[in-house]
Coordinates of N, CA and C in Angstrom, one line a residue:
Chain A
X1310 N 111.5 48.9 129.7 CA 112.0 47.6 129.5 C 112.5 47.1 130.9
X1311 N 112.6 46.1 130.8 CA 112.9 45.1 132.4 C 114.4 45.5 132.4
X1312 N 114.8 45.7 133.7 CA 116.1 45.9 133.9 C 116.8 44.2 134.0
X1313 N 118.3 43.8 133.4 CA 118.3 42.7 134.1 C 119.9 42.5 134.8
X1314 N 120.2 41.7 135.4 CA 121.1 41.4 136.3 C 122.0 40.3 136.2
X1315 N 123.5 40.9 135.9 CA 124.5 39.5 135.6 C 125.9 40.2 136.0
X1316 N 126.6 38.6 136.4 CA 127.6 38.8 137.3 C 128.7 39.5 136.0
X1317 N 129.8 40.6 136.6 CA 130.5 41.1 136.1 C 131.5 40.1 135.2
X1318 N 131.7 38.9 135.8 CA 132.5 38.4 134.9 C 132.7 36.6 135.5
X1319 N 133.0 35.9 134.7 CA 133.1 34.6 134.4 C 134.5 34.1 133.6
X1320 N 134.9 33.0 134.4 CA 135.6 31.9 134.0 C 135.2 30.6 133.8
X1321 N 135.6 29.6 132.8 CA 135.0 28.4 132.2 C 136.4 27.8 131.7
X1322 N 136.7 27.0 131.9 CA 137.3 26.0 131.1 C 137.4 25.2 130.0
X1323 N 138.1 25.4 128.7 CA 137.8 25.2 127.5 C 137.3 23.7 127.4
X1324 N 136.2 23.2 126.3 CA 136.0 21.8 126.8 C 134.3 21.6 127.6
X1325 N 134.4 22.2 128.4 CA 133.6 22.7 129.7 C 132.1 23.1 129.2
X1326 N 131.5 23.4 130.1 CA 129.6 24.2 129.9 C 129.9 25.1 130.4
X1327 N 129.8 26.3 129.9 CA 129.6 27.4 130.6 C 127.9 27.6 130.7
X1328 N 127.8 28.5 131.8 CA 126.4 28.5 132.5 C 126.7 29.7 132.5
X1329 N 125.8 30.4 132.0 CA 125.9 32.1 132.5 C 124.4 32.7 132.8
X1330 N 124.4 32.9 134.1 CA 123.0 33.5 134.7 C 122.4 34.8 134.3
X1331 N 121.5 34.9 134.5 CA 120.7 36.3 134.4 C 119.2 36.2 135.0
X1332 N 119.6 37.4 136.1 CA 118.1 37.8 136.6 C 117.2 39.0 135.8
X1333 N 116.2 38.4 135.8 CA 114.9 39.9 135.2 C 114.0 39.4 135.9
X1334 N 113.8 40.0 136.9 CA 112.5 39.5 137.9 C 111.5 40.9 137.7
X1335 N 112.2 41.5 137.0 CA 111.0 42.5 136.5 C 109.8 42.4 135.1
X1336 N 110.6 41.5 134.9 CA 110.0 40.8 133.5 C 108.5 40.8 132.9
X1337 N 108.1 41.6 132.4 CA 106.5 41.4 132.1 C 106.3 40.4 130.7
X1338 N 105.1 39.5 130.9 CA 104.2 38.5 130.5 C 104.7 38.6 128.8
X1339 N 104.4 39.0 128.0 CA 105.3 39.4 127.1 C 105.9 39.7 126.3
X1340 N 107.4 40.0 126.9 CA 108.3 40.5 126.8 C 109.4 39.0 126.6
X1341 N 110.5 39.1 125.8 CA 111.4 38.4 125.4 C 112.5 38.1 126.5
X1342 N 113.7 37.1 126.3 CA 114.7 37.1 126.8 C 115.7 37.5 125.6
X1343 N 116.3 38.2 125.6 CA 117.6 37.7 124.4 C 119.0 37.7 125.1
X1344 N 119.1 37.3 124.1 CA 121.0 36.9 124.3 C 122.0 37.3 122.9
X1345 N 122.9 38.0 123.5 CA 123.9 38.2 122.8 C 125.4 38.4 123.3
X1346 N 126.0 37.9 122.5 CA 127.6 38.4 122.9 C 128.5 39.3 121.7
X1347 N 129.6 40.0 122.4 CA 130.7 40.6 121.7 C 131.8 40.6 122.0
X1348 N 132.5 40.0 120.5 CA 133.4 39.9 120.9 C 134.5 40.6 120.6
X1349 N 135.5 41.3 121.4 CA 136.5 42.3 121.7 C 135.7 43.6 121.2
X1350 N 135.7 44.3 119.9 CA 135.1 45.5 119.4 C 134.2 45.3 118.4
X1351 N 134.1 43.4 118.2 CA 132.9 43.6 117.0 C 132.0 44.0 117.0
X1352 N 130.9 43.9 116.2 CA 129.6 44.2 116.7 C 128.4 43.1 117.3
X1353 N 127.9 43.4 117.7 CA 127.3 42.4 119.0 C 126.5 40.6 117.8
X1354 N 126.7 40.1 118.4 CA 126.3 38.9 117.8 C 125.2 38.1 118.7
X1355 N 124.1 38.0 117.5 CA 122.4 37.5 118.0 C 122.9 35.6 118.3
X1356 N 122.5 35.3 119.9 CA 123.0 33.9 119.9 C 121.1 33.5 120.4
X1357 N 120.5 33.4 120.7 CA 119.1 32.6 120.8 C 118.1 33.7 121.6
X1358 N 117.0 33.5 121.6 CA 116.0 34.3 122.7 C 115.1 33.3 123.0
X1359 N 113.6 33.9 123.9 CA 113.2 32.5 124.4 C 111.6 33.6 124.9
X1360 N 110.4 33.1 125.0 CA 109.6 33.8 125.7 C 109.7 32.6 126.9
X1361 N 109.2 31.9 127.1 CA 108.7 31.1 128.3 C 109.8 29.3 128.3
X1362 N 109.8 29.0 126.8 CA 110.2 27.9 126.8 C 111.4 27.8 127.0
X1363 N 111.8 26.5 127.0 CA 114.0 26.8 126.8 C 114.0 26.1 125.7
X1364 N 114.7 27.1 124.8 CA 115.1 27.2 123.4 C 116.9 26.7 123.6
X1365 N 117.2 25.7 122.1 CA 117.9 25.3 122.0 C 118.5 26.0 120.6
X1366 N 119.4 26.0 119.9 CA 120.0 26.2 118.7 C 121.2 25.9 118.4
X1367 N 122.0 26.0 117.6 CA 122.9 25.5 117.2 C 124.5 26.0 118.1
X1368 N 124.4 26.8 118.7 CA 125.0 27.9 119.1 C 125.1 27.6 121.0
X1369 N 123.7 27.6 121.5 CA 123.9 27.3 123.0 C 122.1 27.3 122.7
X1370 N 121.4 27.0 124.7 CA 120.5 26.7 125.0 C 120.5 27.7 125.7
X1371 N 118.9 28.1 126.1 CA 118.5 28.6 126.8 C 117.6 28.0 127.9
X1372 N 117.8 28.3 129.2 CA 116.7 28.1 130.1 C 116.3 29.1 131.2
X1373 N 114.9 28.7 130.6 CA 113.6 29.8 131.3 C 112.9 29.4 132.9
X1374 N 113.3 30.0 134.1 CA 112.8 29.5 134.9 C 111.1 29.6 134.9
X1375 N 110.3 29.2 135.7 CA 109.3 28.6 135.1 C 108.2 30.2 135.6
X1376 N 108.9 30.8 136.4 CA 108.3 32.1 137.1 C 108.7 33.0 136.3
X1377 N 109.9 32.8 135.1 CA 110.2 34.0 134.0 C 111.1 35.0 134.7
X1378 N 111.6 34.7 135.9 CA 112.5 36.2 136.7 C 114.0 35.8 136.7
X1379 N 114.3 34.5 136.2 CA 115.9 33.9 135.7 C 115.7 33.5 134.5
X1380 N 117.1 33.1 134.0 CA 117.6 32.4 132.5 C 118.7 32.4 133.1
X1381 N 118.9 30.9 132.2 CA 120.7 30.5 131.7 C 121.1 30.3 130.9
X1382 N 121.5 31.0 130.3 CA 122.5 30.6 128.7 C 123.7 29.0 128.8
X1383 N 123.6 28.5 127.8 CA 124.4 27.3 128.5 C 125.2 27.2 126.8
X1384 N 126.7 27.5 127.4 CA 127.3 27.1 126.3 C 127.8 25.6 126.1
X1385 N 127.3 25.0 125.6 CA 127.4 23.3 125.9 C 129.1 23.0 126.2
X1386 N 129.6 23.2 125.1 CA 131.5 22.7 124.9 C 132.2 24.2 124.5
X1387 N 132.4 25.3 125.3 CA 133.0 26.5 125.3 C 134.9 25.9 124.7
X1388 N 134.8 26.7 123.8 CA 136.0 27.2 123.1 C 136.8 28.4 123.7
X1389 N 137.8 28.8 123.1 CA 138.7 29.8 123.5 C 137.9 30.9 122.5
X1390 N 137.1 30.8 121.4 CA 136.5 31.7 120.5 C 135.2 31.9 121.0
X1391 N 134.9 31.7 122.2 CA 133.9 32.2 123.4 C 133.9 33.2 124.4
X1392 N 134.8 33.2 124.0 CA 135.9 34.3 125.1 C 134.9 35.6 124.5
X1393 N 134.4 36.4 125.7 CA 133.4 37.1 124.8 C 132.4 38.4 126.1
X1394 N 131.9 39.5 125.8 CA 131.3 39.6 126.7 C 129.7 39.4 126.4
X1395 N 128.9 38.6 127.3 CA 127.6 38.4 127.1 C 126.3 39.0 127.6
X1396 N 125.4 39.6 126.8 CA 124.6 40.4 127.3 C 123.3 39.4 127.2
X1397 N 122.5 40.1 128.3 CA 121.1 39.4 128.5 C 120.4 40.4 128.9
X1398 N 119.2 40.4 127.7 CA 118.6 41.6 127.4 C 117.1 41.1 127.5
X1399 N 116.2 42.0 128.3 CA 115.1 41.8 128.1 C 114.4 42.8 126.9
X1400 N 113.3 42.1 125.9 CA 113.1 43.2 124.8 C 111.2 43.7 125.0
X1401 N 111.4 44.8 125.2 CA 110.1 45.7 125.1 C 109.1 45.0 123.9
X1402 N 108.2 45.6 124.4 CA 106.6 45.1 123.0 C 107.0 45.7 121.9
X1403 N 106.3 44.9 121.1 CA 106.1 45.0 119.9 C 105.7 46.9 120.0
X1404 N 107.2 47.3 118.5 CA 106.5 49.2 118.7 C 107.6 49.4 119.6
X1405 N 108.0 48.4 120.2 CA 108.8 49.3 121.6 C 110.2 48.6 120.9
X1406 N 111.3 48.3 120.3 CA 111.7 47.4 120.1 C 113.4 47.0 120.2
X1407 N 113.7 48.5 120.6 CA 115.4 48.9 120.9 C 115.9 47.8 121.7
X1408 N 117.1 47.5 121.6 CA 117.5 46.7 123.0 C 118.6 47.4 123.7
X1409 N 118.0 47.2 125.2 CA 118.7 47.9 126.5 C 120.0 47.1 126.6
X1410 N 120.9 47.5 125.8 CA 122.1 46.6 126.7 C 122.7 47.2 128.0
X1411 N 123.2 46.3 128.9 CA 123.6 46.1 130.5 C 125.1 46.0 130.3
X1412 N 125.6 45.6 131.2 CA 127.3 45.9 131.1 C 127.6 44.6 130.8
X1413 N 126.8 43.2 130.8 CA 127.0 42.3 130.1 C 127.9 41.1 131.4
X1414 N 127.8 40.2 130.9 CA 129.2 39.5 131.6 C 130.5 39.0 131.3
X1415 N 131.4 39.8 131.3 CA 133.0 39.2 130.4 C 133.2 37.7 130.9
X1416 N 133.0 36.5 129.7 CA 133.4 35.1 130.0 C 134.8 35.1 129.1
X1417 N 136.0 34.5 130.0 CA 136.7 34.4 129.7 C 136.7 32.7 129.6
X1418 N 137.6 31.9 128.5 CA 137.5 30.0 128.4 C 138.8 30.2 128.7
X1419 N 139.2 29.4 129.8 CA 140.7 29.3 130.2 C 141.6 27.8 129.4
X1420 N 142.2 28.1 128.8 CA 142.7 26.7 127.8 C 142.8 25.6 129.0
Chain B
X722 N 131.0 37.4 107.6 CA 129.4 38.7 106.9 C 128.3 38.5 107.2
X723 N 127.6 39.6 108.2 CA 126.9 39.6 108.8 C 125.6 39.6 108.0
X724 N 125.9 40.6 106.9 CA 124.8 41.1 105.7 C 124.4 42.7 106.2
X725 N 124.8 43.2 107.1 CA 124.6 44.2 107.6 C 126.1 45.3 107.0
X726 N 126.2 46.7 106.5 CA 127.2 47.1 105.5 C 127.3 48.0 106.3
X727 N 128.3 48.6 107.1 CA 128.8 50.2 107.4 C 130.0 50.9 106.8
X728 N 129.5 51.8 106.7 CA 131.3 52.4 105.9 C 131.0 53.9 106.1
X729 N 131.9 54.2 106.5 CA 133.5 53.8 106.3 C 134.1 53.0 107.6
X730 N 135.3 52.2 107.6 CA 134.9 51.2 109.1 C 136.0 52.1 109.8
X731 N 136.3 52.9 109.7 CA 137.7 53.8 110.2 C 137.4 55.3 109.9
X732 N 137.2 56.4 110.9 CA 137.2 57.2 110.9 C 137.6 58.6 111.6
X733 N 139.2 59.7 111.0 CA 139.6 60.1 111.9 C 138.9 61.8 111.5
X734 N 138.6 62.3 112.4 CA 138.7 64.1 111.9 C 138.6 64.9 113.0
X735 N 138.4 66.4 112.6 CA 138.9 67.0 114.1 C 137.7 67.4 114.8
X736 N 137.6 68.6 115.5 CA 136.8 68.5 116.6 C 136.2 70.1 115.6
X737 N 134.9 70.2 115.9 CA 134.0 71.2 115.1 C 133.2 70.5 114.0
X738 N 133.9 69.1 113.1 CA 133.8 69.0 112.1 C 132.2 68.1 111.9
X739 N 131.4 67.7 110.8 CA 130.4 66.7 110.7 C 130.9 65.6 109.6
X740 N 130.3 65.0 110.0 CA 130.9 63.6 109.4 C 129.5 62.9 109.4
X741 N 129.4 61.7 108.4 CA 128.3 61.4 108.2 C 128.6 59.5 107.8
X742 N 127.9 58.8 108.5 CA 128.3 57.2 108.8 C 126.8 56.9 108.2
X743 N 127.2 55.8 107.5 CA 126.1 54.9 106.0 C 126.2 53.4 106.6
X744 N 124.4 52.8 106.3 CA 124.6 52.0 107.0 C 123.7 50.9 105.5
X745 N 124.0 49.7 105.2 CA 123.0 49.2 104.7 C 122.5 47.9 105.0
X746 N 121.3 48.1 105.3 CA 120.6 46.9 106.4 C 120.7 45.6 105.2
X747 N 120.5 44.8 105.9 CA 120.4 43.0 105.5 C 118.7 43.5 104.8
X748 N 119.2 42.4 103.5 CA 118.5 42.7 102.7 C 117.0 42.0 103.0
X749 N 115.8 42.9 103.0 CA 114.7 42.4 103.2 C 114.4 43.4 104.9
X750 N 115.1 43.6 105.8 CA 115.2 44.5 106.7 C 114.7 45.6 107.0
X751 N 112.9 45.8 107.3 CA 112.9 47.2 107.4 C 113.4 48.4 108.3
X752 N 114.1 47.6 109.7 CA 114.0 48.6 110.5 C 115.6 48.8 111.0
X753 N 116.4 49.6 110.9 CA 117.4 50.2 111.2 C 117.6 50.9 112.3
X754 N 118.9 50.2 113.1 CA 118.9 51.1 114.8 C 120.3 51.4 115.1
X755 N 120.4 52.4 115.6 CA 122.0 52.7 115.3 C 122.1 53.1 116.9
X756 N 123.7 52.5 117.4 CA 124.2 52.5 118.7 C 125.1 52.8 118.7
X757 N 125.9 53.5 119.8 CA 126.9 54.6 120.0 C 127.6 53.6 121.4
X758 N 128.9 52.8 121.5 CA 129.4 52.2 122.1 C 131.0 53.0 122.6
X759 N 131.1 53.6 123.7 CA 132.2 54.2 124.4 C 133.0 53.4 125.4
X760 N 134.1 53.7 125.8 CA 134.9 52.9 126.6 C 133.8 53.1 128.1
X761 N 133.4 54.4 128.4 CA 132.7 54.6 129.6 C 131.4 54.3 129.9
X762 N 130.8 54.3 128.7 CA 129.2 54.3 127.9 C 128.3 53.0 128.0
X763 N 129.6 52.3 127.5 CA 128.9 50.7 127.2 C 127.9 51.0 125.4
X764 N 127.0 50.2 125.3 CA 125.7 50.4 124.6 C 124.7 50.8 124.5
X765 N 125.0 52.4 124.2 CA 124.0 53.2 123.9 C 123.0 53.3 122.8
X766 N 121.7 53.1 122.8 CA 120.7 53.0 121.7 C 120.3 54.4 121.4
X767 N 120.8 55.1 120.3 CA 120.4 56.0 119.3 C 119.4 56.4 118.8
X768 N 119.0 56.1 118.1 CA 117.6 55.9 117.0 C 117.6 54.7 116.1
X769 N 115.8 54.6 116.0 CA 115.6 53.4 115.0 C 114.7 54.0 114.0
X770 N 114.9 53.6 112.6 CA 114.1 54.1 111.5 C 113.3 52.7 111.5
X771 N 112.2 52.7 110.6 CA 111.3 51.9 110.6 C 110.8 51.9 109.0
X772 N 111.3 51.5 107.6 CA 110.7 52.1 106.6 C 110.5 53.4 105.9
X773 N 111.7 54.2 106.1 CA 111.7 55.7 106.3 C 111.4 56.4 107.4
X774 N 110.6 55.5 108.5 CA 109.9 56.8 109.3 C 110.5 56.1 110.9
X775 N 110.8 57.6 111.3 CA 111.4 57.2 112.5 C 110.4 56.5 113.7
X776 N 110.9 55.7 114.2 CA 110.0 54.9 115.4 C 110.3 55.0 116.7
X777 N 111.6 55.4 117.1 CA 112.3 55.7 118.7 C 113.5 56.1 118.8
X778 N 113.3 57.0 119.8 CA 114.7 57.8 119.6 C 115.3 57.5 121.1
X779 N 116.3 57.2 121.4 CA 116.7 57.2 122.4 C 117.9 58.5 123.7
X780 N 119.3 58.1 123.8 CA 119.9 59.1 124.0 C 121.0 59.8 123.3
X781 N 120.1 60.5 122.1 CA 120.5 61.0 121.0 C 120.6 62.5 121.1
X782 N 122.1 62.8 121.1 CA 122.2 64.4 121.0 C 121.7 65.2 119.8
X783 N 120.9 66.5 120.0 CA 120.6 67.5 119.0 C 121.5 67.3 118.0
X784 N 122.8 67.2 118.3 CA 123.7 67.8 117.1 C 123.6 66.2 116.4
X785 N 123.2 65.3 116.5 CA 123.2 64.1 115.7 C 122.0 64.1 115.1
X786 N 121.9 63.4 113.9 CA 119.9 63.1 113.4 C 120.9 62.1 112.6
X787 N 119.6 61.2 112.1 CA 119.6 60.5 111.0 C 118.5 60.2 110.0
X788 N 118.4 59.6 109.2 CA 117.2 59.3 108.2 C 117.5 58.4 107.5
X789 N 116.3 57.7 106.9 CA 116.7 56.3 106.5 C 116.1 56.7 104.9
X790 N 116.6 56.1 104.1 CA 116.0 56.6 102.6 C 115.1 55.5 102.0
X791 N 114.5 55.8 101.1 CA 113.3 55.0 100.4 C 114.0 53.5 100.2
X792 N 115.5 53.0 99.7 CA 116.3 52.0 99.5 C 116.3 51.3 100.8
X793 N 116.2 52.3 101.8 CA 116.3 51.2 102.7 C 116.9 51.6 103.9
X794 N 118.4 52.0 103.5 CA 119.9 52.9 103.9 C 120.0 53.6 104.4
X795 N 120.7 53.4 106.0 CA 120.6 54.6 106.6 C 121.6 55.1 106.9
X796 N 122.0 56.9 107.0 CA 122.7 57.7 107.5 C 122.8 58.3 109.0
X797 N 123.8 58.8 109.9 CA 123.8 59.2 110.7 C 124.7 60.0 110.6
X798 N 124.3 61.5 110.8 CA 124.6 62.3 110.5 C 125.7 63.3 112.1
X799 N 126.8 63.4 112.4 CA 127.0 63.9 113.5 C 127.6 65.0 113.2
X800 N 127.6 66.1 114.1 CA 128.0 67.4 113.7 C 128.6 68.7 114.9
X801 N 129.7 69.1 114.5 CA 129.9 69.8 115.8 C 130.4 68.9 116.7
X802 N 131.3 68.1 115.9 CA 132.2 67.2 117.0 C 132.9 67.3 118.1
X803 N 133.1 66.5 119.2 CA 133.2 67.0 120.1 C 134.5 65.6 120.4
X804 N 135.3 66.0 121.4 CA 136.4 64.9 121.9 C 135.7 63.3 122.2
X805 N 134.5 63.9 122.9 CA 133.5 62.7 123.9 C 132.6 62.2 122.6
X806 N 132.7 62.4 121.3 CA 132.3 61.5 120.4 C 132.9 60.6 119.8
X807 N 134.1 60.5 120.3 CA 134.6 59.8 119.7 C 134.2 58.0 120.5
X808 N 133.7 57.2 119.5 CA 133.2 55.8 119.9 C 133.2 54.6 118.5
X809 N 132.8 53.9 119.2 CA 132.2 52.8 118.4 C 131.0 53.2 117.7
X810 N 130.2 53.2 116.9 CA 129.2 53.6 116.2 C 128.6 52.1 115.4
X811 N 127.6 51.5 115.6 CA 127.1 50.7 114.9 C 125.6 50.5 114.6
X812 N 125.5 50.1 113.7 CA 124.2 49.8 113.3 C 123.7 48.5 113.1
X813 N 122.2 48.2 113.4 CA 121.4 46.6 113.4 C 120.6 46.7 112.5
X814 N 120.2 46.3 112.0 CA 118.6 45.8 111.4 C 117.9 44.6 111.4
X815 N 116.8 44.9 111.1 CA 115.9 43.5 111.6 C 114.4 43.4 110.9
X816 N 113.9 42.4 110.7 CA 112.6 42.6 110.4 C 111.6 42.3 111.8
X817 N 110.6 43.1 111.8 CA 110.0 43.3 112.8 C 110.4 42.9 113.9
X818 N 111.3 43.2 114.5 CA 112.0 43.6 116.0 C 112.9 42.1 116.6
X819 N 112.7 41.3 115.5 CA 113.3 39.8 115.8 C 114.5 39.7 115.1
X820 N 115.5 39.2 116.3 CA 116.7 38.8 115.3 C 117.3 39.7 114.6
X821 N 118.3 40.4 115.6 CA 118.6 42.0 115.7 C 120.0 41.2 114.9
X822 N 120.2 41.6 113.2 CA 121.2 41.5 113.1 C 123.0 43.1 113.1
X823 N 124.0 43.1 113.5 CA 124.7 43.9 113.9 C 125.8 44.3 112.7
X824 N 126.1 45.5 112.3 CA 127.4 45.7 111.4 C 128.6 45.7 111.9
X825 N 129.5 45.5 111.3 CA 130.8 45.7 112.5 C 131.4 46.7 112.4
X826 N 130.5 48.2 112.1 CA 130.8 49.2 113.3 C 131.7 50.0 112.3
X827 N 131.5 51.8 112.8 CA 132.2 52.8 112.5 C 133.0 53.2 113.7
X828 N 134.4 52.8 113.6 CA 134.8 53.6 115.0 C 135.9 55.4 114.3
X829 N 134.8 56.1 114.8 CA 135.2 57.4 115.0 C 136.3 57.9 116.1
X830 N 136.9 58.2 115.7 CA 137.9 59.3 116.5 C 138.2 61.0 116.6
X831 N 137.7 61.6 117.4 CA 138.0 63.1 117.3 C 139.0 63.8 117.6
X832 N 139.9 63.8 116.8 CA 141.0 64.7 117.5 C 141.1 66.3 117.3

C-alpha cells in the first residue's frame, strides 16, 4: 500500500474550514483515498473516499489533485465535535483490502 | 450505533491468562478485520476473515488466531497474555472492501 504523509497536528477555529492535507505520491492508478477520523478512544469513523474525482458528502469534501499524489479533506463549518484525529489512508486492490493506518493528524476546533 | 457489536467493551485479567473478544459484523457484511490499537502502536491491522475463510493476516502474534463462524461472527482469540497486550482491540466489517464500518472496541488490560 502507498505510504501517505500528514502534518502531526492542526488547529481550526470553530465556525471555520478546516483543510487537512495529505500527501501519497506513491499512489498507484487504482488504488483509493480514504479518510477517517477518531475520536478520543472510539472506534475509527468512515468520513468519504475518492479515486480521482472530488467527492462531496454530507460530512466534508474531498479533493483530488489532478496527478493523484495530494488530497484535502475540507471540513466546511468545523465544530468543537471535530476535534478528532484524522487519518488518510491509501487502500490496496481489490483482495488486498486492510487499511494502513498512519499516525493521523490531531485537529484540534479552538471555540 | 455503528451496527458493528463487540463485547465485552471492558476487559480486565492477569498475565498467562486467554481471553477471547466477539465481534458481530453489520448485518449483510462479509468481511471482518480486527485491529490492535496501543498508546505506542497506533493502528495495527490483525487479520481479516472473508466468509469464513481467512484473507490477510497482518502483525499478528502466534499466540493470537481468530475465526469467523458460518453466522458471520467473529472471535479473537488471545492467549498467554502478556503486560504489552494490553490495548484497544477493535473490529470493522465491510462488504467488499468499501466503507469500512468500525465497533467501539474491546479495551483489554493485563495485569
Amino acid at each position: 500500500d502507498a505510504k501517505t504523509t500528514q502534518p502531526t497536528s492542526m488547529d481550526c477555529a470553530e465556525g471555520r474550514a478546516a483543510n487537512l492535507p495529505c500527501n501519497h505520491s506513491t499512489i498507484s492508478g487504482n488504488e483509493y483515498v480514504y479518510w477517517y477520523r477518531q475520536i478520543h478512544s472510539q472506534g475509527p469513523q468512515y468520513i468519504i473516499h475518492g479515486l480521482k474525482n472530488n467527492e462531496t458528502n454530507e460530512m466534508a469534501s474531498l479533493i483530488i489533485t489532478e496527478d493523484r499524489k495530494s488530497s484535502t479533506l475540507i471540513l466546511p463549518h468545523a465544530t468543537l465535535r471535530d476535534t478528532a484525529v484524522y487519518y488518510c489512508i491509501v487502500r490496496g486492490n481489490f483482495g488486498n483490502e486492510k487499511l494502513t493506518f498512519g499516525t493521523g493528524t490531531r485537529l484540534t476546533i479552538i471555540p | 450505533d455503528s451496527g458493528v457489536t463487540q463485547t465485552p467493551k471492558h476487559l480486565i485479567t492477569a498475565t498467562g491468562q486467554r481471553v477471547t473478544l466477539r465481534c458481530s459484523p453489520r448485518s449483510g457484511d462479509l468481511s471482518v478485520y480486527w485491529y490492535q490499537q496501543s498508546l505506542d502502536q497506533g493502528l495495527q491491522f490483525l487479520i481479516q476473515y472473508y466468509n469464513g475463510e481467512e484473507r490477510a493476516k497482518g502483525n499478528i502474534l502466534e499466540r493470537f488466531s481468530a475465526q469467523q463462524f458460518p453466522d458471520l461472527h467473529s472471535e479473537l482469540n488471545l492467549s498467554s497474555l502478556e503486560l504489552g497486550d494490553s490495548a484497544l482491540y477493535f473490529c470493522a466489517s465491510s462488504v467488499a472492501g468499501v466503507g469500512y464500518t468500525f465497533g467501539s472496541g474491546t479495551r483489554l488490560t493485563v495485569v
